[in-house]
Coordinates of C-alpha atoms and ligand atoms in Angstrom, one line a residue:
M1 CA 41.0 25.1 -79.1
K2 CA 41.1 27.8 -81.7
N3 CA 38.1 30.1 -81.7
I4 CA 36.9 30.0 -85.3
F5 CA 34.7 33.1 -84.7
D6 CA 37.6 35.2 -83.5
L7 CA 38.0 38.4 -85.6
T8 CA 41.1 39.8 -83.9
G9 CA 43.4 41.6 -86.3
K10 CA 40.6 41.9 -89.0
V11 CA 39.4 45.3 -90.3
A12 CA 35.7 45.5 -91.0
I13 CA 33.6 48.2 -92.8
V14 CA 29.9 48.4 -92.0
V15 CA 28.1 50.8 -94.4
G16 CA 24.9 52.0 -92.6
G17 CA 26.5 51.3 -89.3
S18 CA 25.4 54.5 -87.6
R19 CA 22.1 53.1 -86.5
G20 CA 19.6 50.2 -86.9
L21 CA 20.7 46.8 -88.2
G22 CA 24.1 48.0 -89.3
K23 CA 24.9 49.2 -85.8
G24 CA 23.8 45.9 -84.3
M25 CA 26.1 44.0 -86.6
A26 CA 29.0 46.5 -86.0
V27 CA 28.7 45.7 -82.2
G28 CA 28.9 42.0 -83.0
L29 CA 32.1 42.4 -85.1
A30 CA 33.7 44.7 -82.6
D31 CA 32.9 42.3 -79.8
A32 CA 34.5 39.5 -81.8
G33 CA 37.7 41.5 -82.0
A34 CA 37.6 43.3 -85.4
S35 CA 38.5 46.9 -85.8
V36 CA 35.3 48.4 -87.2
V37 CA 34.7 51.4 -89.5
I38 CA 31.1 52.4 -89.6
A39 CA 30.1 54.6 -92.5
S40 CA 27.0 56.7 -93.3
R41 CA 26.1 60.3 -94.3
G42 CA 25.1 61.9 -91.0
K43 CA 28.3 62.9 -89.2
E44 CA 26.8 63.4 -85.7
A45 CA 25.0 60.1 -85.5
L46 CA 28.1 58.4 -86.9
E47 CA 30.4 59.8 -84.3
A48 CA 28.0 59.1 -81.4
A49 CA 27.5 55.5 -82.6
A50 CA 31.3 54.9 -83.0
A51 CA 31.9 56.2 -79.4
E52 CA 29.1 54.0 -78.1
I53 CA 30.3 50.8 -79.9
S54 CA 33.9 51.4 -78.7
E55 CA 32.7 51.9 -75.1
Q56 CA 30.2 49.0 -75.1
T57 CA 32.7 46.4 -76.6
G58 CA 36.0 47.8 -75.4
G59 CA 37.2 47.5 -79.0
T60 CA 38.0 49.9 -81.8
C61 CA 35.2 51.5 -83.8
V62 CA 35.6 54.7 -85.8
G63 CA 33.1 56.6 -87.9
M64 CA 33.9 57.8 -91.5
Q65 CA 31.4 59.7 -93.5
L66 CA 30.3 58.2 -96.8
D67 CA 27.5 58.7 -99.3
V68 CA 27.5 55.3 -100.8
T69 CA 25.5 56.5 -103.9
S70 CA 28.7 58.1 -105.3
L71 CA 31.5 56.1 -106.8
P72 CA 34.1 58.8 -106.3
D73 CA 33.0 58.9 -102.6
I74 CA 33.4 55.1 -102.3
Q75 CA 36.9 55.2 -103.8
A76 CA 38.0 58.1 -101.5
F77 CA 36.5 56.3 -98.5
I78 CA 38.4 53.0 -99.2
Q79 CA 41.6 55.0 -99.5
K80 CA 40.9 56.6 -96.2
V81 CA 40.3 53.3 -94.5
D82 CA 43.4 51.9 -96.0
E83 CA 45.5 54.9 -94.8
R84 CA 44.1 54.5 -91.3
F85 CA 44.1 50.6 -90.9
G86 CA 46.3 49.3 -93.8
R87 CA 43.8 46.5 -94.8
I88 CA 40.1 45.6 -95.3
D89 CA 39.0 42.1 -94.5
I90 CA 35.2 42.4 -94.1
L91 CA 32.5 44.4 -95.7
I92 CA 28.8 44.6 -94.6
N93 CA 26.5 46.6 -96.8
S94 CA 23.7 47.8 -94.6
A95 CA 22.9 51.2 -96.0
G96 CA 19.2 51.5 -96.9
I97 CA 16.2 53.6 -97.7
N98 CA 12.7 52.7 -98.6
I99 CA 9.8 54.6 -100.2
R100 CA 6.3 53.1 -99.4
K101 CA 3.8 53.8 -102.2
S102 CA 1.5 51.8 -104.3
A103 CA 3.0 50.5 -107.6
Q104 CA 0.4 52.4 -109.5
V105 CA 1.8 55.8 -108.5
F106 CA 5.4 54.9 -108.0
E107 CA 7.4 57.6 -109.8
E108 CA 10.6 57.3 -111.8
E109 CA 12.5 59.4 -109.2
D110 CA 11.3 57.1 -106.4
W111 CA 12.5 54.1 -108.3
D112 CA 15.9 55.6 -108.9
K113 CA 16.4 56.7 -105.3
V114 CA 15.5 53.3 -103.8
T115 CA 17.4 51.1 -106.3
D116 CA 20.5 53.3 -106.3
T117 CA 21.0 52.8 -102.5
Q118 CA 19.6 49.3 -102.3
L119 CA 21.1 47.7 -105.4
K120 CA 23.3 49.8 -107.8
Y121 CA 25.7 51.0 -105.2
V122 CA 25.7 47.8 -103.2
F123 CA 27.3 46.4 -106.3
F124 CA 29.8 49.3 -106.6
M125 CA 30.7 49.0 -102.9
D126 CA 31.2 45.3 -103.3
Q127 CA 33.2 45.8 -106.5
Q128 CA 35.6 48.4 -105.1
V129 CA 36.2 46.5 -101.8
G130 CA 36.4 43.2 -103.8
N131 CA 39.1 44.7 -106.1
Y132 CA 41.0 46.0 -103.1
M133 CA 41.0 42.5 -101.6
I134 CA 41.9 40.7 -104.8
E135 CA 44.8 43.2 -105.5
R136 CA 46.3 42.5 -102.0
G137 CA 45.5 38.7 -101.8
I138 CA 43.1 39.2 -98.9
R139 CA 40.7 36.3 -98.5
G140 CA 37.9 38.6 -97.5
R141 CA 34.3 38.4 -96.5
I142 CA 31.5 40.4 -98.2
I143 CA 28.0 40.4 -96.7
N144 CA 25.1 42.1 -98.4
I145 CA 21.8 42.7 -96.7
G146 CA 18.6 41.2 -98.3
S147 CA 15.2 41.1 -96.7
L148 CA 12.0 39.0 -96.5
S149 CA 11.4 40.7 -99.8
S150 CA 14.3 38.8 -101.3
A151 CA 11.9 35.8 -101.1
I152 CA 8.4 37.2 -101.1
G153 CA 6.6 40.2 -102.7
L154 CA 5.5 42.7 -100.1
K155 CA 2.9 45.4 -101.0
N156 CA 3.6 49.1 -101.5
M157 CA 7.4 48.8 -101.9
V158 CA 7.9 47.6 -105.4
A159 CA 11.4 49.1 -106.0
Y160 CA 12.6 47.8 -102.6
C161 CA 11.4 44.3 -103.4
A162 CA 12.9 44.4 -106.8
S163 CA 16.3 45.5 -105.3
K164 CA 16.2 42.9 -102.5
G165 CA 15.3 40.1 -104.9
A166 CA 18.3 41.2 -107.0
I167 CA 20.6 41.2 -104.0
V168 CA 20.3 37.4 -103.9
Q169 CA 21.5 37.1 -107.5
L170 CA 24.2 39.8 -107.1
T171 CA 25.5 37.9 -104.1
K172 CA 25.5 34.5 -106.0
A173 CA 27.2 36.0 -109.1
L174 CA 30.0 37.7 -107.1
A175 CA 30.4 34.6 -105.0
N176 CA 31.0 32.6 -108.2
E177 CA 33.5 35.1 -109.6
W178 CA 35.4 35.6 -106.4
A179 CA 35.6 32.1 -105.0
P180 CA 38.9 31.5 -106.8
F181 CA 40.3 34.4 -104.8
G182 CA 39.2 33.0 -101.5
I183 CA 36.6 35.8 -101.0
T184 CA 33.2 34.7 -99.8
V185 CA 30.1 36.7 -100.7
N186 CA 26.9 36.0 -98.7
A187 CA 23.8 37.8 -97.7
I188 CA 21.7 38.1 -94.6
G189 CA 17.9 38.4 -94.9
P190 CA 16.5 40.1 -91.8
G191 CA 12.8 39.7 -91.0
Y192 CA 11.0 42.7 -89.2
Y193 CA 13.1 44.9 -86.9
F194 CA 12.0 48.2 -85.3
T195 CA 14.4 50.8 -86.8
E196 CA 14.1 54.3 -88.3
M197 CA 13.3 52.6 -91.6
T198 CA 10.3 50.5 -90.3
K199 CA 9.1 53.0 -87.7
P200 CA 6.4 54.6 -90.0
L201 CA 4.9 51.1 -90.5
L202 CA 5.5 49.5 -87.1
S203 CA 4.4 52.5 -85.0
D204 CA 0.8 51.4 -85.9
P205 CA -0.2 49.2 -83.0
E206 CA -2.5 47.1 -85.2
V207 CA 0.3 46.4 -87.7
M208 CA 2.6 45.5 -84.9
R209 CA 0.1 43.1 -83.4
K210 CA -0.5 41.4 -86.7
Y211 CA 3.2 41.0 -87.4
Q212 CA 3.9 39.6 -83.9
E213 CA 1.2 37.1 -84.4
K214 CA 2.6 36.1 -87.8
I215 CA 6.2 35.6 -86.5
P216 CA 6.5 32.1 -85.1
M217 CA 8.9 33.3 -82.4
G218 CA 6.3 35.9 -81.4
R219 CA 8.4 39.0 -81.4
L220 CA 10.2 41.4 -83.8
G221 CA 14.0 41.2 -84.1
N222 CA 16.4 43.4 -82.2
P223 CA 19.5 44.6 -84.3
E224 CA 21.7 42.5 -81.9
D225 CA 19.9 39.4 -83.1
L226 CA 21.9 39.8 -86.4
A227 CA 25.3 40.0 -84.6
G228 CA 25.8 36.2 -84.5
T229 CA 25.1 35.6 -88.1
A230 CA 27.2 38.6 -89.1
V231 CA 30.2 37.3 -87.1
Y232 CA 29.6 33.8 -88.5
L233 CA 29.7 35.0 -92.1
A234 CA 32.7 37.3 -91.4
S235 CA 34.8 34.6 -89.7
D236 CA 36.6 31.4 -90.3
A237 CA 33.5 29.6 -89.1
S238 CA 32.0 30.1 -92.5
S239 CA 35.1 29.5 -94.7
Y240 CA 33.3 27.0 -97.0
V241 CA 30.0 29.0 -97.2
T242 CA 29.5 31.3 -100.2
G243 CA 26.6 32.6 -102.4
Q244 CA 24.0 32.0 -99.6
I245 CA 21.3 34.1 -98.0
V246 CA 20.7 33.4 -94.3
Y247 CA 17.3 34.6 -93.1
V248 CA 17.2 35.9 -89.6
D249 CA 13.5 36.4 -89.2
G250 CA 12.1 34.6 -86.1
G251 CA 10.6 32.1 -88.5
W252 CA 8.5 34.5 -90.7
L253 CA 9.3 32.6 -93.9
I254 CA 8.3 29.2 -92.5
N255 CA 4.7 29.7 -93.4
Ligands
NAP1 P1 18.0 52.5 -90.8 O1 17.8 52.4 -89.3 O2 17.2 53.6 -91.5 O3 19.5 52.7 -91.1 C1 20.0 52.9 -92.4 C2 21.5 53.3 -92.4 O4 21.9 53.5 -93.7 C3 21.8 54.5 -91.6 O5 23.0 54.4 -91.0 C4 21.9 55.6 -92.7 O6 22.6 56.7 -92.3 C5 22.6 54.7 -93.8 N1 22.4 55.3 -95.2 C6 21.3 55.5 -95.9 N2 21.6 56.0 -97.1 C7 22.9 56.1 -97.2 C8 23.8 56.5 -98.2 N3 23.4 57.0 -99.3 N4 25.2 56.4 -97.9 C9 25.6 55.9 -96.7 N5 24.8 55.5 -95.7 C10 23.5 55.6 -95.9 O7 17.6 51.2 -91.6 P2 17.7 49.7 -91.1 O8 16.4 49.2 -90.8 O9 18.9 49.5 -90.2 O10 18.1 49.0 -92.5 C11 19.5 48.5 -92.8 C12 19.4 47.6 -94.0 O11 18.6 46.4 -93.6 C13 18.7 48.1 -95.2 O12 19.4 47.6 -96.4 C14 17.3 47.6 -95.1 O13 16.7 47.5 -96.4 C15 17.6 46.2 -94.5 N6 16.5 45.6 -93.8 C16 15.8 46.2 -92.8 C17 14.8 45.5 -92.1 C18 14.1 46.1 -90.9 O14 13.1 45.5 -90.5 N7 14.5 47.2 -90.3 C19 14.4 44.3 -92.6 C20 15.0 43.7 -93.7 C21 16.1 44.4 -94.3 P3 22.5 58.2 -93.0 O15 21.0 58.4 -93.3 O16 23.0 59.1 -92.0 O17 23.3 58.1 -94.2

């Protein structure tokens, strides 16, 4: 029987793949047979992660530097991936930053920094890769990363919540425009995972205890918990699924 999750011969980009959730998803894609390009700003972390993923999966994973908050950088990056691999089938947008501050003192500069990475350039990355796919007739897969805050309003991260709420609508709007080209656009909404981003919050044992109590499955997620959903949304297994957000949160949003 055909393996509908098989990604052999596919080329995937994971922006933010050098660590955290992006890295967990990159491992999943490489394990499923895709050639994976991980992209982020920090060169050393990128090269180390690419070597680790290749070794762990026995597949192909290379690191290419990218600052996703620059359209010319995005365009040069796509050209580089094309020169190296000749096609792009899958994009996962997992770059992210957060600034935790009360809404009352949230500054204009904070707002721009967070929304640039978490919304504006998610769109431009989607747009540039989407156009690449459309021009070549590639029936690709685009996966954006939402959050619990795509559904609920969390305190002290107003720009982050606004961006992640908008990711749901961005995903639906692109899914609608690109369905005729055979391109699916979906999102994943992770719950709480211990990464560089959440370390400042989750290093507090009291916060950690409260969160574990609130999560019906009784534990935080590990980045590898996202691998299955990423492979599903990247593969033929989800060929009739588009415009959706799949929450991978141990049940947080149930109650
Ligand atoms: P993380 O561990 O801090 O990783 C963020 C990644 O994004 C790194 O690879 C980082 O590398 C890259 N990055 C940041 N700014 C970039 C830029 N301008 N250009 C290119 N790459 C950039 O964070 P994470 O927890 O894995 O978060 C990944 C995504 O999941 C984010 O969208 C986040 O909002 C979302 N999320 C996380 C959680 C959680 O519990 N951790 C929950 C829900 C949603 P460089 O800094 O070297 O560029």
